[in-house]
CSV table of C-alpha atoms in Angstrom, one decimal:
chain,number,residue,atom,x,y,z
J,279,MET,CA,61.1,87.2,47.6
J,280,GLY,CA,58.5,85.2,46.4
J,281,VAL,CA,54.8,86.0,45.8
J,282,THR,CA,52.1,83.6,46.2
J,283,CYS,CA,48.7,84.7,45.1
J,284,PHE,CA,45.2,83.6,46.3
J,285,SER,CA,41.8,84.6,45.1
J,286,GLN,CA,38.4,83.7,47.1
J,287,GLU,CA,34.7,85.4,46.5
J,288,PHE,CA,31.3,84.8,47.9
J,289,THR,CA,27.6,85.7,47.1
J,290,THR,CA,25.5,87.7,49.5
J,291,SER,CA,22.0,89.3,49.4
J,292,VAL,CA,23.4,92.3,51.1
J,293,ALA,CA,24.0,95.7,48.7
J,294,PRO,CA,27.6,96.3,47.8
J,295,SER,CA,27.4,99.7,49.6
J,296,ARG,CA,26.2,98.2,52.9
J,297,MET,CA,29.1,95.6,52.9
J,298,PHE,CA,31.7,98.0,52.1
J,299,LYS,CA,30.7,100.4,54.8
J,300,ALA,CA,30.7,97.8,57.4
J,301,LEU,CA,33.5,95.8,56.3
J,302,ILE,CA,35.9,98.6,55.3
J,303,LEU,CA,34.8,102.0,56.4
J,304,ASP,CA,33.3,101.3,59.8
J,305,SER,CA,35.0,98.0,60.9
J,306,HIS,CA,36.9,99.6,63.6
J,307,ASN,CA,33.3,100.2,65.3
J,308,LEU,CA,31.1,97.4,64.2
J,309,ILE,CA,33.6,94.0,64.1
J,310,PRO,CA,34.8,94.4,67.8
J,311,LYS,CA,30.8,94.8,68.6
J,312,ILE,CA,29.6,91.8,66.8
J,313,VAL,CA,32.5,89.2,67.3
J,314,PRO,CA,34.1,90.6,70.7
J,315,GLN,CA,35.5,87.1,71.4
J,316,GLY,CA,37.8,87.2,68.5
J,317,ILE,CA,38.4,90.9,68.1
J,318,LYS,CA,39.1,93.1,71.1
J,319,SER,CA,39.4,96.4,69.4
J,320,ILE,CA,40.1,98.0,66.2
J,321,GLU,CA,42.0,101.6,66.3
J,322,PHE,CA,43.8,103.6,63.7
J,323,VAL,CA,47.3,104.3,65.2
J,324,GLU,CA,48.0,106.8,61.9
J,325,GLY,CA,45.4,108.8,60.1
J,326,ASP,CA,41.7,108.8,60.1
J,327,GLY,CA,40.7,105.9,57.8
J,328,GLY,CA,41.7,107.3,54.4
J,329,VAL,CA,44.7,106.3,52.1
J,330,GLY,CA,47.9,106.0,54.2
J,331,SER,CA,46.1,105.3,57.3
J,332,ILE,CA,47.5,102.6,59.8
J,333,LYS,CA,44.7,100.7,61.3
J,334,GLN,CA,45.9,98.1,64.5
J,335,THR,CA,43.3,95.1,65.1
J,336,ASN,CA,43.9,93.8,68.9
J,337,PHE,CA,43.1,90.3,69.6
J,338,PRO,CA,41.6,89.2,73.5
J,339,GLU,CA,44.1,87.9,75.8
J,340,GLY,CA,45.1,84.5,75.6
J,341,GLY,CA,44.4,84.0,71.9
J,342,HIS,CA,47.1,83.0,69.4
J,343,PHE,CA,47.9,86.4,68.3
J,344,LYS,CA,48.3,90.0,70.0
J,345,CYS,CA,47.9,92.4,67.2
J,346,LEU,CA,47.9,93.0,63.4
J,347,LYS,CA,48.5,96.4,61.7
J,348,HIS,CA,47.3,97.4,58.1
J,349,ARG,CA,48.1,100.3,55.9
J,350,ILE,CA,45.1,101.6,53.6
J,351,ASP,CA,46.6,101.6,50.2
J,352,ALA,CA,44.0,102.8,48.0
J,353,LEU,CA,40.0,103.4,49.0
J,354,ASP,CA,37.5,103.9,46.3
J,355,THR,CA,34.2,104.6,47.8
J,356,VAL,CA,32.2,104.9,44.5
J,357,ASN,CA,33.4,101.5,43.4
J,358,TYR,CA,33.6,99.8,46.6
J,359,VAL,CA,37.2,98.7,46.5
J,360,CYS,CA,39.8,98.8,49.1
J,361,LYS,CA,43.2,97.8,48.7
J,362,TYR,CA,45.5,97.5,52.1
J,363,THR,CA,48.7,95.9,53.4
J,364,LEU,CA,49.3,93.7,56.3
J,365,ILE,CA,52.6,95.4,57.4
J,366,GLU,CA,52.9,94.0,61.1
J,367,GLY,CA,51.8,91.3,63.4
J,368,ASP,CA,52.7,88.0,65.1
J,369,ILE,CA,51.3,85.9,62.2
J,370,ILE,CA,54.0,84.0,60.2
J,371,PHE,CA,56.0,86.9,59.8
J,372,ASP,CA,59.0,84.8,60.1
J,373,LYS,CA,58.3,83.9,56.6
J,374,LEU,CA,56.8,87.0,55.1
J,375,GLU,CA,57.7,90.7,54.2
J,376,LYS,CA,54.0,91.7,54.0
J,377,VAL,CA,50.5,90.6,52.7
J,378,VAL,CA,48.8,92.6,50.1
J,379,TYR,CA,45.0,92.7,49.9
J,380,GLU,CA,42.6,93.9,47.5
J,381,VAL,CA,38.5,93.7,48.4
J,382,LYS,CA,35.9,94.5,46.0
J,383,PHE,CA,32.1,94.5,46.5
J,384,GLU,CA,30.4,94.3,43.0
J,385,ALA,CA,26.6,94.5,42.3
J,386,SER,CA,24.9,91.4,41.5
J,387,SER,CA,21.8,90.9,39.4
J,388,THR,CA,19.9,89.8,42.6
J,389,GLY,CA,20.3,93.0,44.3
J,390,GLY,CA,23.0,91.9,46.5
J,391,CYS,CA,26.5,91.7,45.8
J,392,VAL,CA,29.8,89.6,45.0
J,393,CYS,CA,32.5,90.1,47.6
J,394,LYS,CA,35.9,89.4,46.0
J,395,MET,CA,39.2,89.2,47.6
J,396,THR,CA,42.6,88.7,46.2
J,397,SER,CA,45.7,88.1,48.6
J,398,GLU,CA,49.5,88.4,47.6
J,399,TYR,CA,51.7,86.7,50.1
J,400,HIS,CA,55.2,88.2,49.7
J,401,SER,CA,57.6,85.8,51.3
J,402,LYS,CA,61.2,86.4,53.0
J,403,GLY,CA,64.1,85.0,50.6
J,404,ASP,CA,63.5,81.8,49.0
J,405,VAL,CA,60.8,80.6,51.7
J,406,GLU,CA,57.7,78.9,49.7
J,407,LEU,CA,54.6,79.3,51.3
J,408,LYS,CA,52.1,76.4,51.3
J,409,GLU,CA,48.4,76.9,50.8
J,410,GLU,CA,47.8,74.8,54.1
J,411,GLU,CA,49.6,77.7,56.1
J,412,ILE,CA,47.4,80.3,54.8
J,413,LYS,CA,43.9,78.4,54.9
J,414,GLN,CA,43.2,79.2,58.7
J,415,GLY,CA,43.5,82.9,58.0
J,416,LYS,CA,41.4,82.5,54.6
J,417,ASP,CA,38.8,80.9,56.6
J,418,LYS,CA,39.0,83.2,59.4
J,419,ALA,CA,38.3,86.1,56.6
J,420,MET,CA,35.5,84.3,55.2
J,421,GLY,CA,34.1,83.8,58.5
J,422,LEU,CA,34.0,87.4,59.4
J,423,TYR,CA,32.4,88.2,56.2
J,424,LYS,CA,29.6,85.9,56.8
J,425,VAL,CA,29.1,87.1,60.2
J,426,VAL,CA,28.9,90.7,59.1
J,427,GLU,CA,26.4,89.4,56.2
J,428,GLU,CA,24.3,87.8,58.7
J,429,TYR,CA,24.4,91.0,61.1
J,430,LEU,CA,23.5,93.2,58.2
J,431,VAL,CA,20.6,91.2,57.0
J,432,ALA,CA,19.2,91.1,60.7
J,433,ASN,CA,19.4,95.0,61.0
J,434,PRO,CA,18.3,96.1,57.5
J,435,ASP,CA,18.5,99.9,58.2
J,436,LEU,CA,22.2,99.6,59.4
J,437,TYR,CA,24.2,101.5,56.5
J,438,ALA,CA,21.5,101.7,54.4
């Protein structure tokens, strides 16, 4: 099994606590509300959102994917860090065992934050992953972060 790692980050004017609450703690409520065309629903199939919980993301009918399942591995609500693992889904799982993510929201000197995400793609056997195979998922994740950022800027009292 090989491991391929990628990192990405972006800066936002939104405080780290608000980004963390919106994208991590309350994503199951917020995300389907603000991007219903991309995500039908997000629900906990095990647990209540804490470590060990399993969250299922359901996509609209007719899309490329039906659903994904993530397990929450670590949740630090003081330092705004979440580690979770993509454990099931119809996304390139013919080539992957799992994908492990770590997301950090760090305060910036401008009052906003820097959102940092690392991804570890654990491939099956001797399969080598190419960056272009992963780029679409990375781009969608960053697009989602930007949509949430815009929503929080437009709604300054939300998650304040």
